[in-house]
C-alpha positions as MATLAB code, in Angstrom:
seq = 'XXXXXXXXXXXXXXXXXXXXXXXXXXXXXXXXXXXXXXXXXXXXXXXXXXXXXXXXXXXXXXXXXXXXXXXXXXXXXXXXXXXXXXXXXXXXXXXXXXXXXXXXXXXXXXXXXXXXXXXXXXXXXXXXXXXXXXXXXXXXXXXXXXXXXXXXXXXXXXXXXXXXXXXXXXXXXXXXXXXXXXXXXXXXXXXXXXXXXXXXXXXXXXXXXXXXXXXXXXXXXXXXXXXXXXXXXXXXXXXXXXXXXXXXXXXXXXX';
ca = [
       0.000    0.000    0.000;
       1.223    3.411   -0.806;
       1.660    5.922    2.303;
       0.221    8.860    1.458;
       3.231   11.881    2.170;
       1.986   14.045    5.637;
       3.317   17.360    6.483;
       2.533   18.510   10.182;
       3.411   21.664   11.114;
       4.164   22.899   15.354;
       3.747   26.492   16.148;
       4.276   25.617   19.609;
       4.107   28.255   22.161;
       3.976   31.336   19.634;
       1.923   33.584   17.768;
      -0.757   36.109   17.754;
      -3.769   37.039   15.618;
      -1.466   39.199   13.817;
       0.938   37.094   13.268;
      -1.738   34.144   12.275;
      -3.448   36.278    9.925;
      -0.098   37.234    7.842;
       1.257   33.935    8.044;
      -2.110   32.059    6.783;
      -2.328   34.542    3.968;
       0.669   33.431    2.785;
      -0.395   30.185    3.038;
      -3.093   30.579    1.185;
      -1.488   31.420   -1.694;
       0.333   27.769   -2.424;
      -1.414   25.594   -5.004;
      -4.168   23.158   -3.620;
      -3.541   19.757   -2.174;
      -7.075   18.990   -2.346;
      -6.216   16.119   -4.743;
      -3.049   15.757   -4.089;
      -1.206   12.803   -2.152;
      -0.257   14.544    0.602;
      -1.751   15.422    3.746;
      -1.125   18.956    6.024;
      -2.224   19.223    9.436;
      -0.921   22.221   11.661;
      -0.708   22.413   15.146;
      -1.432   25.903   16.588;
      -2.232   26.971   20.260;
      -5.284   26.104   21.601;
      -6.395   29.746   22.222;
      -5.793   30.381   19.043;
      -7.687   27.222   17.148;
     -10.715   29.005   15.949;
      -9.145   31.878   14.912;
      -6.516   29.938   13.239;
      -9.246   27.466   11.088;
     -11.153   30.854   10.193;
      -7.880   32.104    8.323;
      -6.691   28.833    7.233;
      -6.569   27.141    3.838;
      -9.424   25.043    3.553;
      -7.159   21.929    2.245;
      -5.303   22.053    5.332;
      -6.464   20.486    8.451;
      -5.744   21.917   11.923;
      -4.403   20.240   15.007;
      -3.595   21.187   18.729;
      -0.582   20.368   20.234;
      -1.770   18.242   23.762;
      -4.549   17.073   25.751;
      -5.546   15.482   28.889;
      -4.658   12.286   30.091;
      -9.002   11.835   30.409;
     -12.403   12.756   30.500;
     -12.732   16.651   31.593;
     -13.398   17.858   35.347;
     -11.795   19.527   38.226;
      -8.287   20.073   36.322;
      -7.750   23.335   36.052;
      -6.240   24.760   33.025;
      -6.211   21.020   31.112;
      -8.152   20.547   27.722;
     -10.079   17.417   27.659;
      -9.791   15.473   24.014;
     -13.923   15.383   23.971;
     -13.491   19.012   24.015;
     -11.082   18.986   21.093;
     -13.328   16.464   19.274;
     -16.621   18.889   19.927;
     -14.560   22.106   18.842;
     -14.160   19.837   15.001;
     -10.670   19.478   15.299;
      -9.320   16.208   14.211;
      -5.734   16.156   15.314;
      -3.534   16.282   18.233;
       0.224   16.214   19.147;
       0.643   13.874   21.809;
       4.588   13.339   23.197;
       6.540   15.904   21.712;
      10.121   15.855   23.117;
       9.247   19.124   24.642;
       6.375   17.666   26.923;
       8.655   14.969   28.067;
      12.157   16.799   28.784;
      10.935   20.447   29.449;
      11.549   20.298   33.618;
       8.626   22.113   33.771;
       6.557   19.414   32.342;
       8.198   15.738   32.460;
       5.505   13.895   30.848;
       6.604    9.848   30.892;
       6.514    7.241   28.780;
       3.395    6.120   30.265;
       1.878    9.279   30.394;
       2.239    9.763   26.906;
       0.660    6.418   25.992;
      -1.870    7.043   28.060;
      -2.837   10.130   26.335;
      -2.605    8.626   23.046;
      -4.637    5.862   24.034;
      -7.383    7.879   25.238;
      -7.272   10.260   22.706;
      -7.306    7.719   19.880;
     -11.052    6.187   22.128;
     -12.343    9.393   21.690;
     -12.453   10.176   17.779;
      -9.233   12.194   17.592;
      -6.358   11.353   15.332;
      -2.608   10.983   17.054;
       1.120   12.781   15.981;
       3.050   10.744   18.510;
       5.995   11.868   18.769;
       9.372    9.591   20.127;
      12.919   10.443   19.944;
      16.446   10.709   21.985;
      18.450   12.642   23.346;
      22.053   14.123   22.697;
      23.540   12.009   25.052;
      21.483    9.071   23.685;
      22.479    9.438   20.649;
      26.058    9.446   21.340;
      25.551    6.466   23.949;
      24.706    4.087   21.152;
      20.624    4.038   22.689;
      18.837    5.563   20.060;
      17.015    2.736   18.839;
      16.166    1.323   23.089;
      14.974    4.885   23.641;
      12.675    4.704   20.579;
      11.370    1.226   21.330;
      10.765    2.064   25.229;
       8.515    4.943   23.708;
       6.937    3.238   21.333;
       6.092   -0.089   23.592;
       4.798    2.142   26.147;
       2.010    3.501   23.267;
       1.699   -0.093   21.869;
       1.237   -1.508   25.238;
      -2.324    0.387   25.695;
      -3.583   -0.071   21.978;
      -5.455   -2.155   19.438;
      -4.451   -2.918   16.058;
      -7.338   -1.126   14.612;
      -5.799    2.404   16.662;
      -2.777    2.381   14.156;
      -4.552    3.597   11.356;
      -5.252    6.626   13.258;
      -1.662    7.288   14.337;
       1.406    8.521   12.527;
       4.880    8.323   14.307;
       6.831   11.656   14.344;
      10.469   10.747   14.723;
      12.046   13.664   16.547;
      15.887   13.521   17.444;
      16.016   15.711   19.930;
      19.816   16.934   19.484;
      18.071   18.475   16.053;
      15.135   20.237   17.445;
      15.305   24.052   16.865;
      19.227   23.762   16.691;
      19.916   24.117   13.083;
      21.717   20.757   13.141;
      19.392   17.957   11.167;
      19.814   14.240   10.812;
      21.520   13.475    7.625;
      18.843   11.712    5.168;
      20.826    8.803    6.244;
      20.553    8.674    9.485;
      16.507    9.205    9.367;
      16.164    6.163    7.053;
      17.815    4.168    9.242;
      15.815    5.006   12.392;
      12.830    4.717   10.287;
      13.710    1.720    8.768;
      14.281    0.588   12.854;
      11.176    1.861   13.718;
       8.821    0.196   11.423;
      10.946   -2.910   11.584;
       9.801   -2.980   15.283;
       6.300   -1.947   14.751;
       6.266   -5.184   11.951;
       7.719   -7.479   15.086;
       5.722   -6.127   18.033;
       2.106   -4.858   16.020;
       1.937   -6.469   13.283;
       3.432   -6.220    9.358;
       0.132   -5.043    8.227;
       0.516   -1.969   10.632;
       4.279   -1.378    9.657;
       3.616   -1.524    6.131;
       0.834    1.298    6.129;
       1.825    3.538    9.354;
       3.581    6.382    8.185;
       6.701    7.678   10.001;
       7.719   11.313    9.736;
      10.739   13.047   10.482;
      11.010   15.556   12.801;
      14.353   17.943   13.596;
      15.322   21.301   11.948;
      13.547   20.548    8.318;
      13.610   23.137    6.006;
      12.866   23.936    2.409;
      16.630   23.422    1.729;
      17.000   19.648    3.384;
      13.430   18.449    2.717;
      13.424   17.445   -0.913;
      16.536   14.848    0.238;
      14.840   14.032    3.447;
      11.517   12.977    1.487;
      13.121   10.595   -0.673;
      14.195    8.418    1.660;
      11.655    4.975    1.670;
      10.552    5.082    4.957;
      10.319    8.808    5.507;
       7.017    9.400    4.745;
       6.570   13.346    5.822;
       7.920   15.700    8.627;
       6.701   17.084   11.633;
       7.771   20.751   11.529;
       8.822   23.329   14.202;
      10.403   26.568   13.305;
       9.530   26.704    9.423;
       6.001   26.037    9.971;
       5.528   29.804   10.746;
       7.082   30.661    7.418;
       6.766   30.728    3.537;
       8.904   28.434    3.011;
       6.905   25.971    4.971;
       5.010   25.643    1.345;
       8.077   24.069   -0.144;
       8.132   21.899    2.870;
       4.642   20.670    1.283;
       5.624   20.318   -2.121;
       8.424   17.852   -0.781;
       5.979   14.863   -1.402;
       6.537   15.549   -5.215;
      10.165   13.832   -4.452;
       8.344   10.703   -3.804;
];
């Protein structure tokens, strides 16, 4: 089966209307993906989710970057996925390298799953993110650190889920640091991911899950990036609040 190419984009903590407006303008001026093989979903803030689908492309689907662990009540300040599912938005970040390692936050491996889990039982569709560390990296771990994440997730879902997940692969060392993976080195964590997904899920899941790079893309590295075989998009930071984040789309021509 052929993946179909996915493009997520993470404004993270920024923007304002201002900002949104000008940005989705030029946005809206890229060719349509209506019929296209490629997907776009972009994360923005939650306070900024209406305001942000109002400007939006209507090709382009919009996302939000967390939710709860569970269903809504006294938890002040948390945003339940029903909610997200009510407000019409299909997507959600769930794991980003940022929840887990900001001190401030420290989400765990189980935490994460759990969210995913319950997110995926309540209608919503899943970026979840895994991914190591500098010091990983260098320690020879990155592909234990990627298969502790992704056993947690697997460990608290049913076949069926997968084909409402994709897999953001997010070195962590390349996050918002100008250094990026060589095409290289994402195919062969890619290659290591879905390799483990085939042995611990099942090949059918492997074969159609689609595993995106995530780390410092840009419209200059993505074309090279996208070729790879088992890249199948990007999850992306920095650029997403650009132009150039339209090239970023158009990478899925290089497949």
């Amino acid at each position: 089966m052929t993946r179909k190419f996915f493009v997520g984009g993470n404004w993270k903590c920024n923007g304002t209307r201002e900002t949104i407006a000008k940005i989705c303008e030029e946005f809206n001026k890229g060719p349509s993906v209506g019929d296209a093989p490629v997907e776009v979903v972009l994360g923005c803030p939650f306070i900024y989710a209406d305001y942000t689908r109002e400007k939006l492309r209507k090709d382009w689907i919009l996302a939000v970057q967390n939710c709860w662990v569970g269903k809504g009540g006294a938890f002040t300040g948390e945003v339940s996925a029903e909610m997200i599912k009510d407000a019409g938005i299909p997507w959600v970040i769930l794991g980003h390298s940022e929840r887990r390692h900001l001190p401030e936050l420290k989400e765990s491996d189980e935490t994460v799953a759990v969210k995913v889990a319950y997110a995926l039982a309540n209608g919503l569709k899943v970026m979840a993110c895994i991914g190591e560390l500098l010091e990983e990296r260098e320690a020879g771990k990155t592909q234990e650190v990627n298969e502790r994440q992704l056993k947690a997730i697997a460990a608290k879902l049913k076949e069926d889920d997968w084909k409402n997940v994709v897999i953001a692969y997010e070195p962590v060392w390349a996050i918002g640091t100008g250094k990026v993976a060589t095409p290289e080195q994402a195919q062969e964590v890619h290659e290591q991911v879905r390799a483990w997904v085939a042995a611990n899920v099942s090949p059918a899941v492997a074969a159609d899950v689609r595993i995106l790079y995530g780390g410092s893309v840009t419209a200059k590295n993505c074309k090279e990036l996208g070729e790879k075989p088992d890249v199948d998009g990007f999850l992306v930071g920095g650029a997403s609040l650009k132009p150039e984040f339209l090239e970023i789309v158009d990478a899925y021509k290089s497949k």
